[in-house]
Amino acid sequence: MRHHLKPLIALSCTALLLSACGESPNARSSNTGSEAPSELVFAVVPTDNSEELLSSFEPVVAAIEEEAGIPVSIQAVSNNAGVIEAQVSQRVDVAVYGAFSYYLASDVADVTPIAMDQLTPEAGSGAVSSVGVTIPGSDITSLADVDGKDVCFTDPASTTGYLAAAAGLIEEGIDPEDDINPVFTGSHDVAVTQMIAGDCDIAFVAQTFVDVLLPARGVIEDGDTETIWVSDGIPGTPMVVGTWLPEDLQESIRRAMSEYNAVTAAEAGFCADEDQRPAPEQWGDEYTDAMACEWGGTGAFAFEPATDESYDPIREICEATQAEVCRDDS
Amino acid sequence: MPAVTASARSSSRTPTPHRPQRAQLSTATWAVPASYLVITIFGMWWIDVRPGVVVEGFGDIARLMERMVPATTGPLPPLIALVFETLWIALAGTGIATLLSIPLAAAASRSFTGPRWVQIISRLVIMLTRAVPSLIFAIIFVRIFGLGPLAGALAIAVHSIGMIGKMMTDSFEELSPQPREAIQATGATRTQTFIATTLTRALPQMTSFVLYRLDINIRASAILGLVGAGGIGVALQTAIGSLNYPRAAGIIIVIILLLLALELVSFLSQRSLAEHADPSASSQLFVASRSGRDPGWSLQRFGRTAAALSAIGLFLFALSTLSIPFDRLQRSGANAWAMLSGFVPPTISTEVVLGIFESVIMALTATSFGVLIGLVIAILSTNHLVNIPALSWMLRTFVVLVRGVPDIIYALIFVAALGLGPFPGFLALSISCTALAAKFFTDALQNINPGPRRALEATGAGRVQAFVSGVWPQFVPSFIANSLFTSDLALRESAVLGIVGAGGVGFLLHESVTSIQYSTTAGILIGLVIVVVALEQVARWARRKVL
């Protein structure tokens, strides 16, 4: 053993030296919400139509740092329950997740929405809809025809992929649990591709998938699907803050969100030149030739003010469906 | 990790059927533990492990646990139906994997005497199926076979080949070569030799890890939710996703009961197959009979055969529950091809490299903790050092309980206590590593040849002396191999880290799949394959040194 000791000691020393050379990249300041925090923790969960989550939120984080005057650390998390539990224990200060996640969090955590996605300069443009799609020539032409069919949904806790559609079916007098054969596919793209492949007669997914995302990614082409039903608008992705934060800090986050949009953020230098993109056509003539930052995971134009009331449509859907996932957990 | 201080000097003058252990310490026995130590020190700094922070979060943990009681299952009949659906899918997948693994492992093992290219291809297949997470197979098979239990069972089967094949290869290599050489010398073919010597002697170990893989596959049924195969995973994910913790707790209890039943089956099968230790166990698989030609049916052998037949029957029944949609197969070829072509060209960004680096560091650090605690649990639950049956049962039950709780629950508990980041992810990972290691080590210790220990005890050696000289040297190869393998599994379990925002590769993989960026997915897979191959090379080298 003796002649192995030298390299062993050398190795251990190297490791110790490495560890001693400064703070870990993951070091956290441990503060819980009592007094003014020295750092804000910002968590984002992928929503149905988000991409490149971390990099697309960097300009938003930069704007909040600017207004609040304290550093913000951002974490991407793949599961909403994790973020909600961290909010319950006041260890996540700001979060962006799906509308239904806010509905769940509002029951158990001291949080309030301050802003929501706005995809174009038009107010309310962040609203999402659920659509029912079939293959062209299907004998399903309206919701009433869905009775007794195989139906692809995404996930029992998805507003666009299940709840809104279930509420629509209930209005038609169809019980979404007993009168149809529901199949949960886990994601919007799988629901659509499996419907086309013939695993089910109709798929209910978020509208952006059928209109924009799947065609853009080359998964489906024009004429592959026919939309037979569109739900009412469902409020867009909320930005939620903990009400345990000092008033002025909450206010500064609100200010950061209302003061800037994707274009003015680029002007203010919240994103590097190489990360900017030309403003998309949907933003109108006013912004032709303007450069914009990636403003959140959905490529939004801005965040418009939101309150708890903005999310009443989700509560109404839950009232209507009495779905298992809507249970009040208090 | 304890370094081996006592080398075995089995001073037996008479020839024994077991090779005398080497008297000197090989490089691997200290180099592997030493590198783990160094990486762990670095990892603890990288992850920013601070025990004090956990203590601060106790109140939050308690508040979260309170919301889990009283556990409710909802209406039982549909839940029981889901449990069986899950069980059939897992059984079919594990069975298919086992059947495919036997020839693969035989060809991949060092003692294979056939063509070299067959050996290389078999090793590659085993390595690739292990490196690719089952989530990816599930996505691909859904495109090909459509939604339903078939896609789920196949995803499980292909991914399981990686583990079952690898462990079979290891156990084939650990066998002493004399019987094989003797049978070969009689002019038996390669297949005959394999079945007569290697397969029959490796059977106890094979049974134990096939049953263990079944246990893993039942727990992995959350994956099946992805492919619309139903099963209990969907119900569990729905309960957690909607914060319905009492219901989640109820479902977990049902899963744990199923796993406990499996553990009992596993224990009984080991006791009746292993030619060793327990006074009540049969000392030989095949008892000599009065006449030379008659194989001799003892009660034990009769029981073993009946058990084997019923296992085969269950497997066939499970297969029959999978419906194979032949008409779909023709229609979906192009569809699947289009999807697979999305995987090229793979893109490997710095983000991916960093993510994999972080995952590897965390997996190795979590392994060190898991292996140490797991070793203690294993020694306490086998009868080498401590022979208290009650304690052994308590520990076995405890390990099953710990294993039965899904990683996501641990991650949630630690997130509530610590906030987001690598630390809670690392703690969740350490727990699953502990359970893995405890299980592997317990099985390995159970299967150790009791001869040397009994001989030492007969000379009046104490328990500790007998353990250090008669048990430990035999255990070292599987100890090192299983430690490395635990890291290997931990790397794939790091998907759990995405749940708590621990970065790592788990979140990136998840995001690339959900946003259909398959070229990134392919890049991550290539990175994972490289790491798994590297770990495999280290493990092979270590085994060569200590075997």
PDB file of N, CA, C and O in Angstrom, chain B residues 510-531:
ATOM      1  N   HIS B 510     -34.822  16.615 -21.672  1.00  0.00           N
ATOM      2  CA  HIS B 510     -36.264  16.775 -21.584  1.00  0.00           C
ATOM      3  C   HIS B 510     -36.731  17.886 -22.527  1.00  0.00           C
ATOM      4  O   HIS B 510     -37.670  17.732 -23.290  1.00  0.00           O
ATOM      5  N   GLU B 511     -36.021  19.024 -22.475  1.00  0.00           N
ATOM      6  CA  GLU B 511     -36.429  20.170 -23.286  1.00  0.00           C
ATOM      7  C   GLU B 511     -36.268  19.870 -24.772  1.00  0.00           C
ATOM      8  O   GLU B 511     -37.129  20.209 -25.583  1.00  0.00           O
ATOM      9  N   SER B 512     -35.153  19.215 -25.135  1.00  0.00           N
ATOM     10  CA  SER B 512     -34.923  18.965 -26.556  1.00  0.00           C
ATOM     11  C   SER B 512     -35.983  18.017 -27.110  1.00  0.00           C
ATOM     12  O   SER B 512     -36.402  18.138 -28.255  1.00  0.00           O
ATOM     13  N   VAL B 513     -36.435  17.081 -26.275  1.00  0.00           N
ATOM     14  CA  VAL B 513     -37.450  16.143 -26.741  1.00  0.00           C
ATOM     15  C   VAL B 513     -38.809  16.827 -26.853  1.00  0.00           C
ATOM     16  O   VAL B 513     -39.502  16.686 -27.852  1.00  0.00           O
ATOM     17  N   THR B 514     -39.173  17.626 -25.835  1.00  0.00           N
ATOM     18  CA  THR B 514     -40.502  18.232 -25.886  1.00  0.00           C
ATOM     19  C   THR B 514     -40.593  19.304 -26.972  1.00  0.00           C
ATOM     20  O   THR B 514     -41.659  19.534 -27.510  1.00  0.00           O
ATOM     21  N   SER B 515     -39.466  19.967 -27.282  1.00  0.00           N
ATOM     22  CA  SER B 515     -39.559  20.988 -28.322  1.00  0.00           C
ATOM     23  C   SER B 515     -39.087  20.445 -29.676  1.00  0.00           C
ATOM     24  O   SER B 515     -38.805  21.202 -30.590  1.00  0.00           O
ATOM     25  N   ILE B 516     -39.032  19.103 -29.785  1.00  0.00           N
ATOM     26  CA  ILE B 516     -38.697  18.429 -31.048  1.00  0.00           C
ATOM     27  C   ILE B 516     -37.390  18.932 -31.654  1.00  0.00           C
ATOM     28  O   ILE B 516     -37.274  19.074 -32.863  1.00  0.00           O
ATOM     29  N   GLN B 517     -36.400  19.240 -30.827  1.00  0.00           N
ATOM     30  CA  GLN B 517     -35.070  19.595 -31.335  1.00  0.00           C
ATOM     31  C   GLN B 517     -34.242  18.316 -31.325  1.00  0.00           C
ATOM     32  O   GLN B 517     -33.327  18.169 -30.517  1.00  0.00           O
ATOM     33  N   TYR B 518     -34.581  17.380 -32.221  1.00  0.00           N
ATOM     34  CA  TYR B 518     -33.949  16.064 -32.131  1.00  0.00           C
ATOM     35  C   TYR B 518     -32.456  16.082 -32.397  1.00  0.00           C
ATOM     36  O   TYR B 518     -31.741  15.181 -31.988  1.00  0.00           O
ATOM     37  N   SER B 519     -31.962  17.114 -33.103  1.00  0.00           N
ATOM     38  CA  SER B 519     -30.519  17.133 -33.344  1.00  0.00           C
ATOM     39  C   SER B 519     -29.779  17.370 -32.029  1.00  0.00           C
ATOM     40  O   SER B 519     -28.706  16.805 -31.797  1.00  0.00           O
ATOM     41  N   THR B 520     -30.373  18.185 -31.141  1.00  0.00           N
ATOM     42  CA  THR B 520     -29.791  18.362 -29.808  1.00  0.00           C
ATOM     43  C   THR B 520     -29.890  17.063 -29.023  1.00  0.00           C
ATOM     44  O   THR B 520     -28.944  16.658 -28.343  1.00  0.00           O
ATOM     45  N   THR B 521     -31.062  16.406 -29.115  1.00  0.00           N
ATOM     46  CA  THR B 521     -31.238  15.119 -28.435  1.00  0.00           C
ATOM     47  C   THR B 521     -30.116  14.164 -28.840  1.00  0.00           C
ATOM     48  O   THR B 521     -29.504  13.524 -27.985  1.00  0.00           O
ATOM     49  N   ALA B 522     -29.854  14.111 -30.155  1.00  0.00           N
ATOM     50  CA  ALA B 522     -28.810  13.208 -30.642  1.00  0.00           C
ATOM     51  C   ALA B 522     -27.454  13.591 -30.075  1.00  0.00           C
ATOM     52  O   ALA B 522     -26.646  12.732 -29.700  1.00  0.00           O
ATOM     53  N   GLY B 523     -27.180  14.907 -29.994  1.00  0.00           N
ATOM     54  CA  GLY B 523     -25.918  15.368 -29.422  1.00  0.00           C
ATOM     55  C   GLY B 523     -25.761  14.903 -27.981  1.00  0.00           C
ATOM     56  O   GLY B 523     -24.693  14.421 -27.574  1.00  0.00           O
ATOM     57  N   ILE B 524     -26.846  15.037 -27.196  1.00  0.00           N
ATOM     58  CA  ILE B 524     -26.804  14.609 -25.792  1.00  0.00           C
ATOM     59  C   ILE B 524     -26.559  13.103 -25.717  1.00  0.00           C
ATOM     60  O   ILE B 524     -25.765  12.623 -24.900  1.00  0.00           O
ATOM     61  N   LEU B 525     -27.244  12.352 -26.602  1.00  0.00           N
ATOM     62  CA  LEU B 525     -27.078  10.900 -26.581  1.00  0.00           C
ATOM     63  C   LEU B 525     -25.633  10.515 -26.858  1.00  0.00           C
ATOM     64  O   LEU B 525     -25.072   9.629 -26.214  1.00  0.00           O
ATOM     65  N   ILE B 526     -25.014  11.202 -27.836  1.00  0.00           N
ATOM     66  CA  ILE B 526     -23.620  10.884 -28.160  1.00  0.00           C
ATOM     67  C   ILE B 526     -22.739  11.128 -26.931  1.00  0.00           C
ATOM     68  O   ILE B 526     -21.889  10.300 -26.581  1.00  0.00           O
ATOM     69  N   GLY B 527     -22.981  12.254 -26.256  1.00  0.00           N
ATOM     70  CA  GLY B 527     -22.222  12.545 -25.041  1.00  0.00           C
ATOM     71  C   GLY B 527     -22.402  11.458 -23.996  1.00  0.00           C
ATOM     72  O   GLY B 527     -21.437  10.986 -23.379  1.00  0.00           O
ATOM     73  N   LEU B 528     -23.665  11.040 -23.794  1.00  0.00           N
ATOM     74  CA  LEU B 528     -23.944   9.996 -22.809  1.00  0.00           C
ATOM     75  C   LEU B 528     -23.242   8.695 -23.178  1.00  0.00           C
ATOM     76  O   LEU B 528     -22.678   8.018 -22.321  1.00  0.00           O
ATOM     77  N   VAL B 529     -23.282   8.353 -24.477  1.00  0.00           N
ATOM     78  CA  VAL B 529     -22.641   7.114 -24.917  1.00  0.00           C
ATOM     79  C   VAL B 529     -21.146   7.168 -24.607  1.00  0.00           C
ATOM     80  O   VAL B 529     -20.570   6.205 -24.087  1.00  0.00           O
ATOM     81  N   ILE B 530     -20.521   8.315 -24.900  1.00  0.00           N
ATOM     82  CA  ILE B 530     -19.082   8.439 -24.634  1.00  0.00           C
ATOM     83  C   ILE B 530     -18.784   8.194 -23.157  1.00  0.00           C
ATOM     84  O   ILE B 530     -17.871   7.440 -22.801  1.00  0.00           O
ATOM     85  N   VAL B 531     -19.589   8.807 -22.287  1.00  0.00           N
ATOM     86  CA  VAL B 531     -19.352   8.647 -20.850  1.00  0.00           C
ATOM     87  C   VAL B 531     -19.547   7.195 -20.414  1.00  0.00           C
ATOM     88  O   VAL B 531     -18.732   6.635 -19.680  1.00  0.00           O
TER      89      VAL B 531
END
